Amino acid sequence: MSDNSNSTLNDTAKADAWIRDHRDCVKPRYRLDYHVMPPVGWMNDPNGLVYFKGQYHAFYQFYPYSSEWGPMHWGHAISDDMVHWKDAPVAMAPGSTADRDGCYSGSAVDDDGKLSLIYTGQIFDDGDIKPFNTEFSETQNLAVSEDGIHFSKYAQNPVIPAAPSDNSRNFRDPKVWKHDGRWYVVIGSSTKDNEARALLYSSADLREWKFESVIAHSEGKIGEMWECPDFFSLDGKDVLLFSPVGMEPEGLKYHNVFQTGYLVGDFDYASGKLQHGEFEEVDRGHDFYASQTFEAADGRRICMAWMNMWQTPMPEQADGWAGAMTVPRELHAVDGQVRMTPIKELESLRGPVIADVAAPLSNDQVLAAPKENRCEVLFSADVPADGNSKIGVSLDIGTDHDVSFTYDAALGRLTLDRGGEDGVRAYDCGKLEKLDLHIYIDRSSMEVFVNDGLATFTSRMYPATAATIKAVAPASGLNGKVRVYALNAMR
């Protein structure tokens, strides 16, 4: 049969009509100005990040009809530069026999000039479509587009109808790549004994798949299910990036509802096994989940993630929308760690310099007051020789508690504190001689990059007023400098 059978045109047209009729009802209070977010309704995982025919495509888990989670569609945005994004028509809606209750997460590839989406279809046993319902079945499916806008589901879906016999119901989030002329996909899963793992399959044509191996598993330490696995080579190493479910807090680690992190090592295609080191979180903030990577036009490995977290307050839901993506980050492998830095293209957002402050910096010194909480902060300071100082920046956002990011030299600890219950996230990075912070603030979000990617912290915040940015410094002052750029909105 043709790939053009079983089209979802009518269902996506219904969703597009709803968006047109309701987008003006969304309140702007916490809307972001240079991040991908839904025009209306609910967003979670980024899907299908890909460079195709000269443009970047970002798909995402989407429910247009409410700011609460619902049956998953695929939303869609397109960009020429990974910075300025425009909404595109809804790419997929649930409703076929393979995805009756949701078109769940997956990936996209350029298959000889056709944009091909590989995604999880979900069917709930009792028809009760709600998050965290455990009575479901999951299969892997294919949809294809000639123009990158309009997609048709493959008539013979599912292309991978079932997991191995020892698998639980968890079998989702396919990420596809090509190696030596053959397609490979890694899929998140768990065994019937709740052992998390990543499954590897291969195919010649994206339609008939062969099970290859368990690429890696949790060994009883890394959760009971791995969502959104992603596998790629980076600076001579192989990386498995994923979001484990079911990890308990351990010291300063794993304090989000769910985590996102990676294993770095060496992969053997003959055995299908990844020899790897210890699991590490890739971002230390509150709101970073379900990350996905792709190759930019020049070969850089780029990452984006959902900038929210399950089962946490989302005040924007009262305004008719929820969810956003992080800014794109470039990845590198350094000394066994995956480091993230903002892509250079973000500099195209820069407007005027609104602060250019040199040493000495004093505690509570006002550095800038950006309008609309939209700015880029470059902070650089020598760590005082006394070894006991706390340095960094704070934001007065008109709430009961300032938002602050600091380095405590006595503890060797980086801390983001956004106030409120469960407001602190911290990471013991060890002794630093210099603290360089690259911070992006966008109305209700804050993304902090430390010392060229040594650590990153991504968190949402909900200001009552425009922010005032201040220095955190010892009483003796701080040898440092700060430059703040106003940023232009991407839309």
PDB file of N, CA and C in Angstrom, residues 37 51 94 97 119 121 127 136 178 180 193 195 232 239-240 270 272 277 280 288 295 298 313 319 353 356 362 370 483:
ATOM      1  N   MET A  37       7.139  27.495  22.236  1.00  0.00           N
ATOM      2  CA  MET A  37       6.056  27.172  23.165  1.00  0.00           C
ATOM      3  C   MET A  37       4.779  27.010  22.350  1.00  0.00           C
ATOM      4  N   TYR A  51      17.080  18.845  10.882  1.00  0.00           N
ATOM      5  CA  TYR A  51      17.377  19.798   9.802  1.00  0.00           C
ATOM      6  C   TYR A  51      16.949  19.136   8.503  1.00  0.00           C
ATOM      7  N   PRO A  94      -4.084  12.006  16.954  1.00  0.00           N
ATOM      8  CA  PRO A  94      -4.402  10.596  17.185  1.00  0.00           C
ATOM      9  C   PRO A  94      -5.690  10.196  16.482  1.00  0.00           C
ATOM     10  N   THR A  97      -5.861   3.177  13.960  1.00  0.00           N
ATOM     11  CA  THR A  97      -5.947   1.965  14.774  1.00  0.00           C
ATOM     12  C   THR A  97      -4.687   1.740  15.605  1.00  0.00           C
ATOM     13  N   TYR A 119       7.300   7.383  15.662  1.00  0.00           N
ATOM     14  CA  TYR A 119       6.683   7.804  16.918  1.00  0.00           C
ATOM     15  C   TYR A 119       5.970   6.635  17.590  1.00  0.00           C
ATOM     16  N   GLY A 121       2.675   5.072  19.183  1.00  0.00           N
ATOM     17  CA  GLY A 121       1.224   5.123  19.263  1.00  0.00           C
ATOM     18  C   GLY A 121       0.773   4.456  20.545  1.00  0.00           C
ATOM     19  N   GLY A 127      -9.841   3.025  27.774  1.00  0.00           N
ATOM     20  CA  GLY A 127     -10.223   4.293  27.174  1.00  0.00           C
ATOM     21  C   GLY A 127     -10.073   5.486  28.076  1.00  0.00           C
ATOM     22  N   PHE A 136      -2.105   0.322  29.321  1.00  0.00           N
ATOM     23  CA  PHE A 136      -1.996   0.788  27.941  1.00  0.00           C
ATOM     24  C   PHE A 136      -1.168  -0.196  27.132  1.00  0.00           C
ATOM     25  N   LYS A 178      21.137   6.947  11.306  1.00  0.00           N
ATOM     26  CA  LYS A 178      21.684   6.070  10.276  1.00  0.00           C
ATOM     27  C   LYS A 178      23.164   5.863  10.513  1.00  0.00           C
ATOM     28  N   ASP A 180      26.405   3.571   8.626  1.00  0.00           N
ATOM     29  CA  ASP A 180      26.873   2.682   7.553  1.00  0.00           C
ATOM     30  C   ASP A 180      25.723   2.207   6.673  1.00  0.00           C
ATOM     31  N   ASP A 193      10.159  -6.970  35.525  1.00  0.00           N
ATOM     32  CA  ASP A 193      10.666  -6.804  36.883  1.00  0.00           C
ATOM     33  C   ASP A 193      11.072  -5.361  37.175  1.00  0.00           C
ATOM     34  N   GLU A 195      13.078  -3.293  35.522  1.00  0.00           N
ATOM     35  CA  GLU A 195      14.464  -2.952  35.242  1.00  0.00           C
ATOM     36  C   GLU A 195      14.496  -2.078  33.989  1.00  0.00           C
ATOM     37  N   PHE A 232      24.022   8.927  20.334  1.00  0.00           N
ATOM     38  CA  PHE A 232      24.807   9.648  19.335  1.00  0.00           C
ATOM     39  C   PHE A 232      26.283   9.610  19.699  1.00  0.00           C
ATOM     40  N   VAL A 239      27.314   8.436  23.410  1.00  0.00           N
ATOM     41  CA  VAL A 239      26.494   8.957  24.505  1.00  0.00           C
ATOM     42  C   VAL A 239      25.082   8.403  24.406  1.00  0.00           C
ATOM     43  N   LEU A 240      24.582   7.885  25.521  1.00  0.00           N
ATOM     44  CA  LEU A 240      23.178   7.533  25.663  1.00  0.00           C
ATOM     45  C   LEU A 240      22.557   8.523  26.634  1.00  0.00           C
ATOM     46  N   ALA A 270      28.781  -4.400  16.546  1.00  0.00           N
ATOM     47  CA  ALA A 270      28.742  -5.861  16.383  1.00  0.00           C
ATOM     48  C   ALA A 270      28.020  -6.531  17.544  1.00  0.00           C
ATOM     49  N   GLY A 272      26.261  -4.704  19.920  1.00  0.00           N
ATOM     50  CA  GLY A 272      25.112  -3.902  20.319  1.00  0.00           C
ATOM     51  C   GLY A 272      25.154  -3.457  21.757  1.00  0.00           C
ATOM     52  N   GLY A 277      30.452   4.673  31.625  1.00  0.00           N
ATOM     53  CA  GLY A 277      30.728   5.087  32.989  1.00  0.00           C
ATOM     54  C   GLY A 277      29.452   5.283  33.774  1.00  0.00           C
ATOM     55  N   GLU A 280      25.162  10.508  34.917  1.00  0.00           N
ATOM     56  CA  GLU A 280      25.306  11.895  35.363  1.00  0.00           C
ATOM     57  C   GLU A 280      24.118  12.705  34.888  1.00  0.00           C
ATOM     58  N   PHE A 288      13.935  20.671  33.391  1.00  0.00           N
ATOM     59  CA  PHE A 288      14.646  20.168  32.214  1.00  0.00           C
ATOM     60  C   PHE A 288      14.319  18.693  32.106  1.00  0.00           C
ATOM     61  N   GLU A 295      21.530  17.024  14.649  1.00  0.00           N
ATOM     62  CA  GLU A 295      22.693  17.637  14.021  1.00  0.00           C
ATOM     63  C   GLU A 295      22.282  18.905  13.297  1.00  0.00           C
ATOM     64  N   ASP A 298      25.842  22.320  10.080  1.00  0.00           N
ATOM     65  CA  ASP A 298      27.299  22.232  10.052  1.00  0.00           C
ATOM     66  C   ASP A 298      27.837  21.070  10.887  1.00  0.00           C
ATOM     67  N   PRO A 313       3.777  22.678  40.007  1.00  0.00           N
ATOM     68  CA  PRO A 313       2.887  23.793  39.642  1.00  0.00           C
ATOM     69  C   PRO A 313       3.304  24.457  38.335  1.00  0.00           C
ATOM     70  N   ASP A 319      -3.630  30.681  32.311  1.00  0.00           N
ATOM     71  CA  ASP A 319      -3.641  31.640  31.209  1.00  0.00           C
ATOM     72  C   ASP A 319      -3.896  30.992  29.856  1.00  0.00           C
ATOM     73  N   VAL A 353      23.224  47.110  24.815  1.00  0.00           N
ATOM     74  CA  VAL A 353      23.814  46.801  26.112  1.00  0.00           C
ATOM     75  C   VAL A 353      23.144  47.686  27.156  1.00  0.00           C
ATOM     76  N   ASP A 356      27.037  47.593  31.706  1.00  0.00           N
ATOM     77  CA  ASP A 356      28.430  47.225  31.446  1.00  0.00           C
ATOM     78  C   ASP A 356      29.217  47.679  32.670  1.00  0.00           C
ATOM     79  N   SER A 362      29.941  45.289  44.431  1.00  0.00           N
ATOM     80  CA  SER A 362      29.577  45.239  45.847  1.00  0.00           C
ATOM     81  C   SER A 362      28.283  44.454  46.023  1.00  0.00           C
ATOM     82  N   PRO A 370      16.181  44.951  33.350  1.00  0.00           N
ATOM     83  CA  PRO A 370      15.685  44.747  31.987  1.00  0.00           C
ATOM     84  C   PRO A 370      14.169  44.809  31.909  1.00  0.00           C
ATOM     85  N   ARG A 483      28.175  42.230  31.936  1.00  0.00           N
ATOM     86  CA  ARG A 483      27.544  42.878  30.769  1.00  0.00           C
ATOM     87  C   ARG A 483      26.167  42.254  30.591  1.00  0.00           C
TER      88      ARG A 483
END
